[in-house]
Amino acid sequence: MQVTLTVNGEELTREIEPRLLLVHFLRDTLELTGTHWGCDTSNCGACVVLMDGMPVKSCTVLAAMAGGHEIRTIESMEQDVARHVNELRRAHDRLPLGIDRTLSRVAREYACALARRGTLSHEGPSRQSVGDQVKAAGKPFRMVGENLAWNQNAQNPASSAVNGCMQSPGHRENILQAGFSETGIGICRRGSAYYFTQVFLRPA
């Protein structure tokens, strides 16, 4: 059967199996892996997406039932963070940051590690820093920075995270640092809480 729906602002039509879950449609068909298949019990909330602006657990919704609806995933929220940060940079006469896929992967992985731990820390379990993670991903750099944030039950989680970072001197410095030219953004959801990681880079 065919299904037509709007995902992150783009109208799509795909052939699907009638019993395909929305979470698998997003992850496997559209390769939007920010939506997680987490628990097999529909309790963890890792698979939550917005359908017509309302949160739904995509592991409990058939893709066919999403036909005619608008779906927003974590990837859309990551784009919102990037857009907001670049608007701030332009307002302060800074060049916009380019999105780097490798940095985005590093950021997403770390955001999900933070979500599993339920806390913010600039050091991983093995005390690795953001520089260590970026080097391990094969990205040489002259300068690197990292912003972390989290919020819960925020009406606009992306804007709330960026606005909160602008209130922190160190995080604000990263956002407005003229020397950075690339960024990667990762967001992971745990229950009703969102964990944000943004990596900033000046390549070598």
PDB file of C-alpha atoms in Angstrom:
ATOM      1  CA  MET A   1       0.000   0.000   0.000  1.00  0.00           C
ATOM      2  CA  GLN A   2       1.001   3.644  -0.424  1.00  0.00           C
ATOM      3  CA  VAL A   3       1.223   6.253   2.310  1.00  0.00           C
ATOM      4  CA  THR A   4       1.657  10.002   1.869  1.00  0.00           C
ATOM      5  CA  LEU A   5       2.700  12.140   4.815  1.00  0.00           C
ATOM      6  CA  THR A   6       4.813  15.178   5.621  1.00  0.00           C
ATOM      7  CA  VAL A   7       8.053  14.504   7.504  1.00  0.00           C
ATOM      8  CA  ASN A   8      10.138  17.437   8.754  1.00  0.00           C
ATOM      9  CA  GLY A   9       8.447  19.754   6.261  1.00  0.00           C
ATOM     10  CA  GLU A  10       8.761  17.481   3.209  1.00  0.00           C
ATOM     11  CA  GLU A  11       5.795  15.656   1.699  1.00  0.00           C
ATOM     12  CA  LEU A  12       6.672  12.023   0.942  1.00  0.00           C
ATOM     13  CA  THR A  13       4.928   9.084  -0.686  1.00  0.00           C
ATOM     14  CA  ARG A  14       6.245   5.563  -0.094  1.00  0.00           C
ATOM     15  CA  GLU A  15       5.161   1.971  -0.631  1.00  0.00           C
ATOM     16  CA  ILE A  16       4.849   0.239   2.755  1.00  0.00           C
ATOM     17  CA  GLU A  17       3.651  -2.974   4.339  1.00  0.00           C
ATOM     18  CA  PRO A  18       0.281  -2.453   6.080  1.00  0.00           C
ATOM     19  CA  ARG A  19       1.616  -3.485   9.495  1.00  0.00           C
ATOM     20  CA  LEU A  20       4.841  -1.432   9.381  1.00  0.00           C
ATOM     21  CA  LEU A  21       5.259   0.637  12.531  1.00  0.00           C
ATOM     22  CA  LEU A  22       5.970   4.337  12.199  1.00  0.00           C
ATOM     23  CA  VAL A  23       9.232   3.984  14.154  1.00  0.00           C
ATOM     24  CA  HIS A  24      10.543   1.469  11.585  1.00  0.00           C
ATOM     25  CA  PHE A  25       9.286   3.577   8.679  1.00  0.00           C
ATOM     26  CA  LEU A  26      11.240   6.561  10.005  1.00  0.00           C
ATOM     27  CA  ARG A  27      14.392   4.634  10.906  1.00  0.00           C
ATOM     28  CA  ASP A  28      14.610   2.043   8.130  1.00  0.00           C
ATOM     29  CA  THR A  29      12.743   3.578   5.193  1.00  0.00           C
ATOM     30  CA  LEU A  30      13.682   7.237   5.681  1.00  0.00           C
ATOM     31  CA  GLU A  31      16.954   6.630   7.621  1.00  0.00           C
ATOM     32  CA  LEU A  32      15.946   9.146  10.318  1.00  0.00           C
ATOM     33  CA  THR A  33      17.744   7.357  13.121  1.00  0.00           C
ATOM     34  CA  GLY A  34      17.209  10.068  15.745  1.00  0.00           C
ATOM     35  CA  THR A  35      13.957   8.242  16.512  1.00  0.00           C
ATOM     36  CA  HIS A  36      15.002   5.308  18.677  1.00  0.00           C
ATOM     37  CA  TRP A  37      13.541   1.833  19.097  1.00  0.00           C
ATOM     38  CA  GLY A  38      14.285   1.579  22.779  1.00  0.00           C
ATOM     39  CA  CYS A  39      12.395  -0.828  25.027  1.00  0.00           C
ATOM     40  CA  ASP A  40       9.841  -3.134  23.314  1.00  0.00           C
ATOM     41  CA  THR A  41       7.312  -2.037  25.985  1.00  0.00           C
ATOM     42  CA  SER A  42       6.310   1.476  24.754  1.00  0.00           C
ATOM     43  CA  ASN A  43       7.382   2.872  28.135  1.00  0.00           C
ATOM     44  CA  CYS A  44      10.763   4.528  27.559  1.00  0.00           C
ATOM     45  CA  GLY A  45       9.737   7.418  25.282  1.00  0.00           C
ATOM     46  CA  ALA A  46      12.828   7.143  23.057  1.00  0.00           C
ATOM     47  CA  CYS A  47      10.596   6.738  19.999  1.00  0.00           C
ATOM     48  CA  VAL A  48       8.459   9.855  20.581  1.00  0.00           C
ATOM     49  CA  VAL A  49       7.843  12.098  17.574  1.00  0.00           C
ATOM     50  CA  LEU A  50       5.448  14.983  17.035  1.00  0.00           C
ATOM     51  CA  MET A  51       2.360  14.230  14.946  1.00  0.00           C
ATOM     52  CA  ASP A  52       0.555  17.440  14.041  1.00  0.00           C
ATOM     53  CA  GLY A  53       2.386  19.050  16.951  1.00  0.00           C
ATOM     54  CA  MET A  54       1.385  16.436  19.528  1.00  0.00           C
ATOM     55  CA  PRO A  55       3.826  13.867  20.985  1.00  0.00           C
ATOM     56  CA  VAL A  56       3.106  10.262  20.031  1.00  0.00           C
ATOM     57  CA  LYS A  57       5.055   7.058  20.573  1.00  0.00           C
ATOM     58  CA  SER A  58       5.996   5.949  17.081  1.00  0.00           C
ATOM     59  CA  CYS A  59       6.365   2.342  18.259  1.00  0.00           C
ATOM     60  CA  THR A  60       2.585   2.249  18.880  1.00  0.00           C
ATOM     61  CA  VAL A  61       1.475   3.878  15.595  1.00  0.00           C
ATOM     62  CA  LEU A  62       1.274   2.172  12.215  1.00  0.00           C
ATOM     63  CA  ALA A  63       2.937   4.111   9.416  1.00  0.00           C
ATOM     64  CA  ALA A  64      -0.332   3.856   7.494  1.00  0.00           C
ATOM     65  CA  MET A  65      -2.109   5.732  10.304  1.00  0.00           C
ATOM     66  CA  ALA A  66       0.294   8.652   9.816  1.00  0.00           C
ATOM     67  CA  GLY A  67      -0.950   9.201   6.274  1.00  0.00           C
ATOM     68  CA  GLY A  68      -2.075  12.790   5.758  1.00  0.00           C
ATOM     69  CA  HIS A  69      -0.382  13.946   8.966  1.00  0.00           C
ATOM     70  CA  GLU A  70       2.717  16.035   9.663  1.00  0.00           C
ATOM     71  CA  ILE A  71       5.542  14.286  11.510  1.00  0.00           C
ATOM     72  CA  ARG A  72       8.503  16.033  13.140  1.00  0.00           C
ATOM     73  CA  THR A  73      11.465  14.001  14.351  1.00  0.00           C
ATOM     74  CA  ILE A  74      14.605  14.691  16.374  1.00  0.00           C
ATOM     75  CA  GLU A  75      16.369  15.619  13.125  1.00  0.00           C
ATOM     76  CA  SER A  76      13.953  18.524  12.689  1.00  0.00           C
ATOM     77  CA  MET A  77      14.744  19.736  16.205  1.00  0.00           C
ATOM     78  CA  GLU A  78      18.482  19.504  15.466  1.00  0.00           C
ATOM     79  CA  GLN A  79      17.907  21.679  12.395  1.00  0.00           C
ATOM     80  CA  ASP A  80      16.049  24.181  14.596  1.00  0.00           C
ATOM     81  CA  VAL A  81      19.063  24.418  16.929  1.00  0.00           C
ATOM     82  CA  ALA A  82      21.417  25.004  13.991  1.00  0.00           C
ATOM     83  CA  ARG A  83      19.140  27.671  12.528  1.00  0.00           C
ATOM     84  CA  HIS A  84      18.792  29.459  15.882  1.00  0.00           C
ATOM     85  CA  VAL A  85      22.553  29.402  16.529  1.00  0.00           C
ATOM     86  CA  ASN A  86      23.321  30.770  13.062  1.00  0.00           C
ATOM     87  CA  GLU A  87      20.738  33.528  13.498  1.00  0.00           C
ATOM     88  CA  LEU A  88      22.533  34.551  16.686  1.00  0.00           C
ATOM     89  CA  ARG A  89      25.888  34.480  14.925  1.00  0.00           C
ATOM     90  CA  ARG A  90      24.624  36.668  12.082  1.00  0.00           C
ATOM     91  CA  ALA A  91      23.188  39.122  14.610  1.00  0.00           C
ATOM     92  CA  HIS A  92      26.703  39.421  16.092  1.00  0.00           C
ATOM     93  CA  ASP A  93      28.457  39.738  12.706  1.00  0.00           C
ATOM     94  CA  ARG A  94      29.730  36.154  12.718  1.00  0.00           C
ATOM     95  CA  LEU A  95      29.720  33.793   9.741  1.00  0.00           C
ATOM     96  CA  PRO A  96      27.199  30.921   9.936  1.00  0.00           C
ATOM     97  CA  LEU A  97      28.423  27.461  10.866  1.00  0.00           C
ATOM     98  CA  GLY A  98      28.324  24.632   8.352  1.00  0.00           C
ATOM     99  CA  ILE A  99      26.774  21.339   9.459  1.00  0.00           C
ATOM    100  CA  ASP A 100      29.242  18.459   9.399  1.00  0.00           C
ATOM    101  CA  ARG A 101      27.828  14.923   9.339  1.00  0.00           C
ATOM    102  CA  THR A 102      30.707  13.401  11.287  1.00  0.00           C
ATOM    103  CA  LEU A 103      30.373  16.009  14.045  1.00  0.00           C
ATOM    104  CA  SER A 104      26.605  15.447  14.059  1.00  0.00           C
ATOM    105  CA  ARG A 105      27.154  11.723  14.586  1.00  0.00           C
ATOM    106  CA  VAL A 106      29.585  12.401  17.443  1.00  0.00           C
ATOM    107  CA  ALA A 107      27.123  14.847  18.987  1.00  0.00           C
ATOM    108  CA  ARG A 108      24.149  12.475  18.653  1.00  0.00           C
ATOM    109  CA  GLU A 109      26.045   9.579  20.204  1.00  0.00           C
ATOM    110  CA  TYR A 110      27.124  11.717  23.142  1.00  0.00           C
ATOM    111  CA  ALA A 111      23.637  13.188  23.649  1.00  0.00           C
ATOM    112  CA  CYS A 112      22.249   9.657  23.881  1.00  0.00           C
ATOM    113  CA  ALA A 113      25.012   8.656  26.311  1.00  0.00           C
ATOM    114  CA  LEU A 114      24.006  11.623  28.485  1.00  0.00           C
ATOM    115  CA  ALA A 115      20.351  10.592  28.262  1.00  0.00           C
ATOM    116  CA  ARG A 116      21.189   7.071  29.416  1.00  0.00           C
ATOM    117  CA  ARG A 117      23.186   8.479  32.355  1.00  0.00           C
ATOM    118  CA  GLY A 118      20.550  11.102  33.128  1.00  0.00           C
ATOM    119  CA  THR A 119      23.138  13.814  33.769  1.00  0.00           C
ATOM    120  CA  LEU A 120      25.319  16.357  31.958  1.00  0.00           C
ATOM    121  CA  SER A 121      29.093  15.982  31.907  1.00  0.00           C
ATOM    122  CA  HIS A 122      31.807  17.130  29.516  1.00  0.00           C
ATOM    123  CA  GLU A 123      33.689  13.878  30.169  1.00  0.00           C
ATOM    124  CA  GLY A 124      32.542  10.469  29.015  1.00  0.00           C
ATOM    125  CA  PRO A 125      32.583   7.350  31.208  1.00  0.00           C
ATOM    126  CA  SER A 126      36.228   6.743  30.282  1.00  0.00           C
ATOM    127  CA  ARG A 127      37.039  10.431  30.938  1.00  0.00           C
ATOM    128  CA  GLN A 128      37.300  11.140  27.202  1.00  0.00           C
ATOM    129  CA  SER A 129      36.795  14.792  26.238  1.00  0.00           C
ATOM    130  CA  VAL A 130      35.014  16.183  23.192  1.00  0.00           C
ATOM    131  CA  GLY A 131      38.438  16.538  21.564  1.00  0.00           C
ATOM    132  CA  ASP A 132      39.116  12.853  22.151  1.00  0.00           C
ATOM    133  CA  GLN A 133      35.768  11.923  20.595  1.00  0.00           C
ATOM    134  CA  VAL A 134      36.310  14.138  17.551  1.00  0.00           C
ATOM    135  CA  LYS A 135      39.833  12.767  17.001  1.00  0.00           C
ATOM    136  CA  ALA A 136      38.508   9.205  17.280  1.00  0.00           C
ATOM    137  CA  ALA A 137      35.975  10.055  14.569  1.00  0.00           C
ATOM    138  CA  GLY A 138      38.828  11.054  12.245  1.00  0.00           C
ATOM    139  CA  LYS A 139      38.309  14.837  12.291  1.00  0.00           C
ATOM    140  CA  PRO A 140      41.566  16.818  12.745  1.00  0.00           C
ATOM    141  CA  PHE A 141      41.054  20.260  14.259  1.00  0.00           C
ATOM    142  CA  ARG A 142      42.786  23.415  15.392  1.00  0.00           C
ATOM    143  CA  MET A 143      40.074  24.355  17.874  1.00  0.00           C
ATOM    144  CA  VAL A 144      37.084  22.488  19.336  1.00  0.00           C
ATOM    145  CA  GLY A 145      34.263  23.324  21.734  1.00  0.00           C
ATOM    146  CA  GLU A 146      31.162  21.677  23.143  1.00  0.00           C
ATOM    147  CA  ASN A 147      27.840  22.914  24.526  1.00  0.00           C
ATOM    148  CA  LEU A 148      25.567  20.651  26.574  1.00  0.00           C
ATOM    149  CA  ALA A 149      21.995  21.319  27.660  1.00  0.00           C
ATOM    150  CA  TRP A 150      18.884  19.538  28.755  1.00  0.00           C
ATOM    151  CA  ASN A 151      15.265  20.471  29.414  1.00  0.00           C
ATOM    152  CA  GLN A 152      12.022  18.814  30.323  1.00  0.00           C
ATOM    153  CA  ASN A 153       8.459  19.585  29.274  1.00  0.00           C
ATOM    154  CA  ALA A 154       9.623  22.699  27.397  1.00  0.00           C
ATOM    155  CA  GLN A 155       7.148  24.035  24.840  1.00  0.00           C
ATOM    156  CA  ASN A 156      10.018  24.566  22.373  1.00  0.00           C
ATOM    157  CA  PRO A 157      12.936  22.402  23.543  1.00  0.00           C
ATOM    158  CA  ALA A 158      15.353  23.573  20.828  1.00  0.00           C
ATOM    159  CA  SER A 159      14.902  27.307  21.488  1.00  0.00           C
ATOM    160  CA  SER A 160      14.937  26.716  25.240  1.00  0.00           C
ATOM    161  CA  ALA A 161      18.284  24.911  24.979  1.00  0.00           C
ATOM    162  CA  VAL A 162      19.926  27.599  22.844  1.00  0.00           C
ATOM    163  CA  ASN A 163      18.565  30.448  24.961  1.00  0.00           C
ATOM    164  CA  GLY A 164      19.837  28.697  28.071  1.00  0.00           C
ATOM    165  CA  CYS A 165      23.300  28.319  26.520  1.00  0.00           C
ATOM    166  CA  MET A 166      23.371  32.037  25.757  1.00  0.00           C
ATOM    167  CA  GLN A 167      23.003  32.701  29.494  1.00  0.00           C
ATOM    168  CA  SER A 168      26.179  30.722  30.249  1.00  0.00           C
ATOM    169  CA  PRO A 169      29.414  32.639  29.491  1.00  0.00           C
ATOM    170  CA  GLY A 170      31.327  29.603  28.250  1.00  0.00           C
ATOM    171  CA  HIS A 171      28.489  28.289  26.099  1.00  0.00           C
ATOM    172  CA  ARG A 172      27.792  31.772  24.722  1.00  0.00           C
ATOM    173  CA  GLU A 173      31.456  32.096  23.788  1.00  0.00           C
ATOM    174  CA  ASN A 174      31.262  28.858  21.788  1.00  0.00           C
ATOM    175  CA  ILE A 175      28.134  30.009  19.934  1.00  0.00           C
ATOM    176  CA  LEU A 176      29.653  33.373  19.010  1.00  0.00           C
ATOM    177  CA  GLN A 177      33.282  32.265  18.551  1.00  0.00           C
ATOM    178  CA  ALA A 178      34.430  33.692  15.218  1.00  0.00           C
ATOM    179  CA  GLY A 179      37.098  30.997  14.852  1.00  0.00           C
ATOM    180  CA  PHE A 180      34.606  28.124  14.576  1.00  0.00           C
ATOM    181  CA  SER A 181      33.338  27.237  11.102  1.00  0.00           C
ATOM    182  CA  GLU A 182      31.731  23.789  11.503  1.00  0.00           C
ATOM    183  CA  THR A 183      29.250  22.265  13.913  1.00  0.00           C
ATOM    184  CA  GLY A 184      27.376  19.082  14.662  1.00  0.00           C
ATOM    185  CA  ILE A 185      24.221  18.851  16.761  1.00  0.00           C
ATOM    186  CA  GLY A 186      22.783  15.814  18.488  1.00  0.00           C
ATOM    187  CA  ILE A 187      19.609  15.469  20.522  1.00  0.00           C
ATOM    188  CA  CYS A 188      18.336  12.448  22.396  1.00  0.00           C
ATOM    189  CA  ARG A 189      15.075  12.050  24.287  1.00  0.00           C
ATOM    190  CA  ARG A 190      14.540  10.144  27.522  1.00  0.00           C
ATOM    191  CA  GLY A 191      10.973  10.223  28.805  1.00  0.00           C
ATOM    192  CA  SER A 192       9.906  13.875  28.644  1.00  0.00           C
ATOM    193  CA  ALA A 193      13.511  15.170  28.839  1.00  0.00           C
ATOM    194  CA  TYR A 194      15.688  16.194  25.902  1.00  0.00           C
ATOM    195  CA  TYR A 195      19.493  16.095  26.034  1.00  0.00           C
ATOM    196  CA  PHE A 196      21.430  18.344  23.648  1.00  0.00           C
ATOM    197  CA  THR A 197      25.052  18.239  22.495  1.00  0.00           C
ATOM    198  CA  GLN A 198      26.540  20.738  20.064  1.00  0.00           C
ATOM    199  CA  VAL A 199      30.128  20.355  18.881  1.00  0.00           C
ATOM    200  CA  PHE A 200      31.970  23.335  17.383  1.00  0.00           C
ATOM    201  CA  LEU A 201      35.094  22.988  15.245  1.00  0.00           C
ATOM    202  CA  ARG A 202      37.806  24.872  13.442  1.00  0.00           C
ATOM    203  CA  PRO A 203      39.360  22.284  11.107  1.00  0.00           C
ATOM    204  CA  ALA A 204      43.094  21.761  10.948  1.00  0.00           C
TER     205      ALA A 204
END
